PDB file of C-alpha atoms in Angstrom:
ATOM      1  CA  MET K 198       1.951  -2.361   0.355  1.00 59.00           C
ATOM      2  CA  ASP K 199       0.260   0.420   2.317  1.00 89.00           C
ATOM      3  CA  ASN K 200      -3.179   1.943   1.781  1.00 92.00           C
ATOM      4  CA  LEU K 201      -1.943   4.740  -0.474  1.00 92.00           C
ATOM      5  CA  ASP K 202      -0.172   2.267  -2.738  1.00 94.00           C
ATOM      6  CA  ARG K 203      -3.286   0.083  -2.962  1.00 95.00           C
ATOM      7  CA  GLU K 204      -5.472   3.084  -3.707  1.00 96.00           C
ATOM      8  CA  GLU K 205      -3.008   4.283  -6.335  1.00 96.00           C
ATOM      9  CA  ALA K 206      -2.996   0.868  -8.024  1.00 96.00           C
ATOM     10  CA  PHE K 207      -6.799   0.785  -7.969  1.00 96.00           C
ATOM     11  CA  LEU K 208      -7.138   4.305  -9.396  1.00 96.00           C
ATOM     12  CA  ASN K 209      -4.521   3.631 -12.078  1.00 96.00           C
ATOM     13  CA  GLU K 210      -6.513   0.551 -13.116  1.00 96.00           C
ATOM     14  CA  GLU K 211      -9.709   2.622 -13.201  1.00 95.00           C
ATOM     15  CA  GLU K 212      -7.996   5.322 -15.250  1.00 96.00           C
ATOM     16  CA  SER K 213      -6.622   2.777 -17.730  1.00 95.00           C
ATOM     17  CA  ARG K 214     -10.209   1.727 -18.526  1.00 95.00           C
ATOM     18  CA  LEU K 215     -11.085   5.280 -19.601  1.00 95.00           C
ATOM     19  CA  ASP K 216     -10.862   6.561 -23.153  1.00 95.00           C
ATOM     20  CA  PRO K 217      -7.890   8.824 -24.008  1.00 95.00           C
ATOM     21  CA  GLN K 218      -9.938  12.035 -23.797  1.00 96.00           C
ATOM     22  CA  SER K 219     -11.173  11.119 -20.313  1.00 95.00           C
ATOM     23  CA  GLN K 220      -7.630  10.204 -19.246  1.00 96.00           C
ATOM     24  CA  LEU K 221      -6.478  13.619 -20.409  1.00 97.00           C
ATOM     25  CA  PHE K 222      -9.290  15.199 -18.375  1.00 96.00           C
ATOM     26  CA  VAL K 223      -8.194  13.279 -15.272  1.00 96.00           C
ATOM     27  CA  GLU K 224      -4.564  14.313 -15.692  1.00 96.00           C
ATOM     28  CA  SER K 225      -5.499  17.961 -16.247  1.00 97.00           C
ATOM     29  CA  LYS K 226      -7.666  17.929 -13.101  1.00 97.00           C
ATOM     30  CA  ILE K 227      -4.707  16.564 -11.119  1.00 96.00           C
ATOM     31  CA  ALA K 228      -2.420  19.266 -12.517  1.00 96.00           C
ATOM     32  CA  ASN K 229      -4.908  22.083 -11.921  1.00 96.00           C
ATOM     33  CA  ASP K 230      -6.693  21.086  -8.703  1.00 96.00           C
ATOM     34  CA  GLY K 231      -3.972  19.228  -6.817  1.00 96.00           C
ATOM     35  CA  LYS K 232      -1.620  20.817  -4.344  1.00 97.00           C
ATOM     36  CA  GLN K 233       1.593  21.971  -6.002  1.00 97.00           C
ATOM     37  CA  PRO K 234       4.673  20.185  -4.612  1.00 98.00           C
ATOM     38  CA  VAL K 235       6.944  23.195  -5.173  1.00 98.00           C
ATOM     39  CA  VAL K 236       4.628  25.450  -3.179  1.00 98.00           C
ATOM     40  CA  ALA K 237       4.342  22.892  -0.376  1.00 98.00           C
ATOM     41  CA  TRP K 238       8.117  22.452  -0.116  1.00 98.00           C
ATOM     42  CA  LEU K 239       8.797  26.200  -0.237  1.00 98.00           C
ATOM     43  CA  LEU K 240       6.260  26.795   2.519  1.00 98.00           C
ATOM     44  CA  TRP K 241       7.830  23.975   4.524  1.00 98.00           C
ATOM     45  CA  PHE K 242      11.333  25.376   4.102  1.00 98.00           C
ATOM     46  CA  PHE K 243      10.667  29.075   4.711  1.00 98.00           C
ATOM     47  CA  LEU K 244       7.601  29.094   6.988  1.00 97.00           C
ATOM     48  CA  GLY K 245       7.544  25.517   8.217  1.00 97.00           C
ATOM     49  CA  THR K 246       7.957  26.192  11.903  1.00 96.00           C
ATOM     50  CA  PHE K 247       4.802  28.326  11.702  1.00 97.00           C
ATOM     51  CA  GLY K 248       2.936  25.393  10.111  1.00 97.00           C
ATOM     52  CA  ALA K 249       2.356  27.135   6.770  1.00 98.00           C
ATOM     53  CA  HIS K 250       2.861  23.893   4.859  1.00 98.00           C
ATOM     54  CA  ARG K 251       0.276  22.202   7.098  1.00 98.00           C
ATOM     55  CA  PHE K 252      -2.252  24.970   6.385  1.00 98.00           C
ATOM     56  CA  TYR K 253      -1.587  24.628   2.638  1.00 98.00           C
ATOM     57  CA  MET K 254      -1.889  20.834   2.702  1.00 97.00           C
ATOM     58  CA  GLN K 255      -4.939  21.093   5.001  1.00 96.00           C
ATOM     59  CA  GLU K 256      -3.325  18.812   7.558  1.00 96.00           C
ATOM     60  CA  SER K 257      -4.375  18.648  11.168  1.00 94.00           C
ATOM     61  CA  ASN K 258      -2.559  20.446  13.973  1.00 96.00           C
ATOM     62  CA  ALA K 259      -1.518  23.395  11.805  1.00 97.00           C
ATOM     63  CA  VAL K 260      -2.891  25.831  14.362  1.00 97.00           C
ATOM     64  CA  THR K 261      -1.148  23.952  17.179  1.00 97.00           C
ATOM     65  CA  MET K 262       2.191  24.247  15.420  1.00 97.00           C
ATOM     66  CA  LEU K 263       1.631  27.960  14.809  1.00 97.00           C
ATOM     67  CA  VAL K 264       0.665  28.622  18.427  1.00 97.00           C
ATOM     68  CA  LEU K 265       3.628  26.643  19.808  1.00 97.00           C
ATOM     69  CA  THR K 266       6.010  28.594  17.606  1.00 97.00           C
ATOM     70  CA  LEU K 267       4.534  31.954  18.588  1.00 97.00           C
ATOM     71  CA  ILE K 268       4.598  31.036  22.288  1.00 97.00           C
ATOM     72  CA  GLY K 269       8.170  29.873  21.853  1.00 97.00           C
ATOM     73  CA  TYR K 270       9.295  33.155  20.322  1.00 96.00           C
ATOM     74  CA  VAL K 271       7.479  35.209  22.968  1.00 96.00           C
ATOM     75  CA  LEU K 272       8.861  33.147  25.854  1.00 97.00           C
ATOM     76  CA  ALA K 273      12.366  32.977  24.395  1.00 95.00           C
ATOM     77  CA  ILE K 274      13.053  36.151  26.333  1.00 93.00           C
ATOM     78  CA  VAL K 275      12.881  34.122  29.559  1.00 92.00           C
ATOM     79  CA  LEU K 276      14.626  31.122  27.967  1.00 93.00           C
ATOM     80  CA  ILE K 277      11.748  28.672  28.495  1.00 94.00           C
ATOM     81  CA  GLY K 278      10.544  29.474  24.997  1.00 95.00           C
ATOM     82  CA  PHE K 279      13.439  27.553  23.525  1.00 96.00           C
ATOM     83  CA  VAL K 280      11.776  24.329  24.682  1.00 96.00           C
ATOM     84  CA  PHE K 281       8.726  25.200  22.576  1.00 97.00           C
ATOM     85  CA  LEU K 282      10.915  26.185  19.641  1.00 97.00           C
ATOM     86  CA  LEU K 283      12.912  22.969  19.878  1.00 97.00           C
ATOM     87  CA  ALA K 284       9.658  20.988  19.808  1.00 97.00           C
ATOM     88  CA  THR K 285       8.423  22.794  16.705  1.00 97.00           C
ATOM     89  CA  TRP K 286      11.808  22.446  14.985  1.00 97.00           C
ATOM     90  CA  ILE K 287      11.745  18.689  15.562  1.00 98.00           C
ATOM     91  CA  TRP K 288       8.137  18.622  14.355  1.00 98.00           C
ATOM     92  CA  TRP K 289       9.227  20.607  11.273  1.00 98.00           C
ATOM     93  CA  ILE K 290      11.884  17.992  10.443  1.00 98.00           C
ATOM     94  CA  VAL K 291       9.416  15.122  10.938  1.00 98.00           C
ATOM     95  CA  ASP K 292       6.986  16.869   8.579  1.00 98.00           C
ATOM     96  CA  ALA K 293       9.631  16.763   5.849  1.00 97.00           C
ATOM     97  CA  PHE K 294       9.356  12.986   5.885  1.00 97.00           C
ATOM     98  CA  SER K 295       5.536  13.143   5.820  1.00 97.00           C
ATOM     99  CA  MET K 296       5.261  15.655   2.987  1.00 97.00           C
ATOM    100  CA  MET K 297       5.563  13.130   0.140  1.00 96.00           C
ATOM    101  CA  ASN K 298       2.712  11.031   1.557  1.00 96.00           C
ATOM    102  CA  TRP K 299       0.541  14.126   1.961  1.00 98.00           C
ATOM    103  CA  LEU K 300       1.197  15.142  -1.641  1.00 98.00           C
ATOM    104  CA  LYS K 301       0.482  11.625  -2.871  1.00 97.00           C
ATOM    105  CA  ALA K 302      -2.765  11.446  -0.872  1.00 97.00           C
ATOM    106  CA  ASP K 303      -3.868  14.789  -2.297  1.00 97.00           C
ATOM    107  CA  ARG K 304      -3.040  13.705  -5.851  1.00 97.00           C
ATOM    108  CA  LEU K 305      -5.038  10.493  -5.356  1.00 97.00           C
ATOM    109  CA  ARG K 306      -7.964  12.442  -3.868  1.00 97.00           C
ATOM    110  CA  VAL K 307      -8.127  14.678  -6.935  1.00 97.00           C
ATOM    111  CA  LYS K 308      -7.698  11.692  -9.264  1.00 97.00           C
ATOM    112  CA  ARG K 309     -10.558   9.842  -7.535  1.00 97.00           C
ATOM    113  CA  GLN K 310     -12.810  12.904  -7.883  1.00 97.00           C
ATOM    114  CA  ALA K 311     -11.941  13.302 -11.570  1.00 97.00           C
ATOM    115  CA  ILE K 312     -12.600   9.623 -12.318  1.00 97.00           C
ATOM    116  CA  ASN K 313     -15.929   9.890 -10.502  1.00 96.00           C
ATOM    117  CA  ILE K 314     -16.830  12.925 -12.639  1.00 96.00           C
ATOM    118  CA  VAL K 315     -15.987  11.037 -15.831  1.00 95.00           C
ATOM    119  CA  ASN K 316     -17.927   7.955 -14.734  1.00 94.00           C
ATOM    120  CA  SER K 317     -20.976  10.017 -13.756  1.00 94.00           C
ATOM    121  CA  ARG K 318     -21.110  11.547 -17.266  1.00 88.00           C
ATOM    122  CA  ARG K 319     -21.453   8.153 -18.918  1.00 73.00           C
TER     123      ARG K 319
END
């Protein structure tokens, strides 16, 4: 069981102790304030090599990915740019496997904030 799974179990336990109205508040906060999976996946698919999905998910190295891609396209004229592009394409594929964890971490972050709001009102 990794850290995200433990945190999810803890937050689910905390949420189960809340009254139904507070649980509804928590779920609405997750739906409204959390990152939208469809948007994240569309950004990954269409603009992923530019790091758009990383900017949206507020992940580190988004600027690095963007710069590597731009350098790659500029230097593709002299063929060395394809090395940069290959690196960002591999990075893009690896990010596909990381996306679900990023979305889960964001959902748990919003859930934790919402539970803290509910508990502070008591």
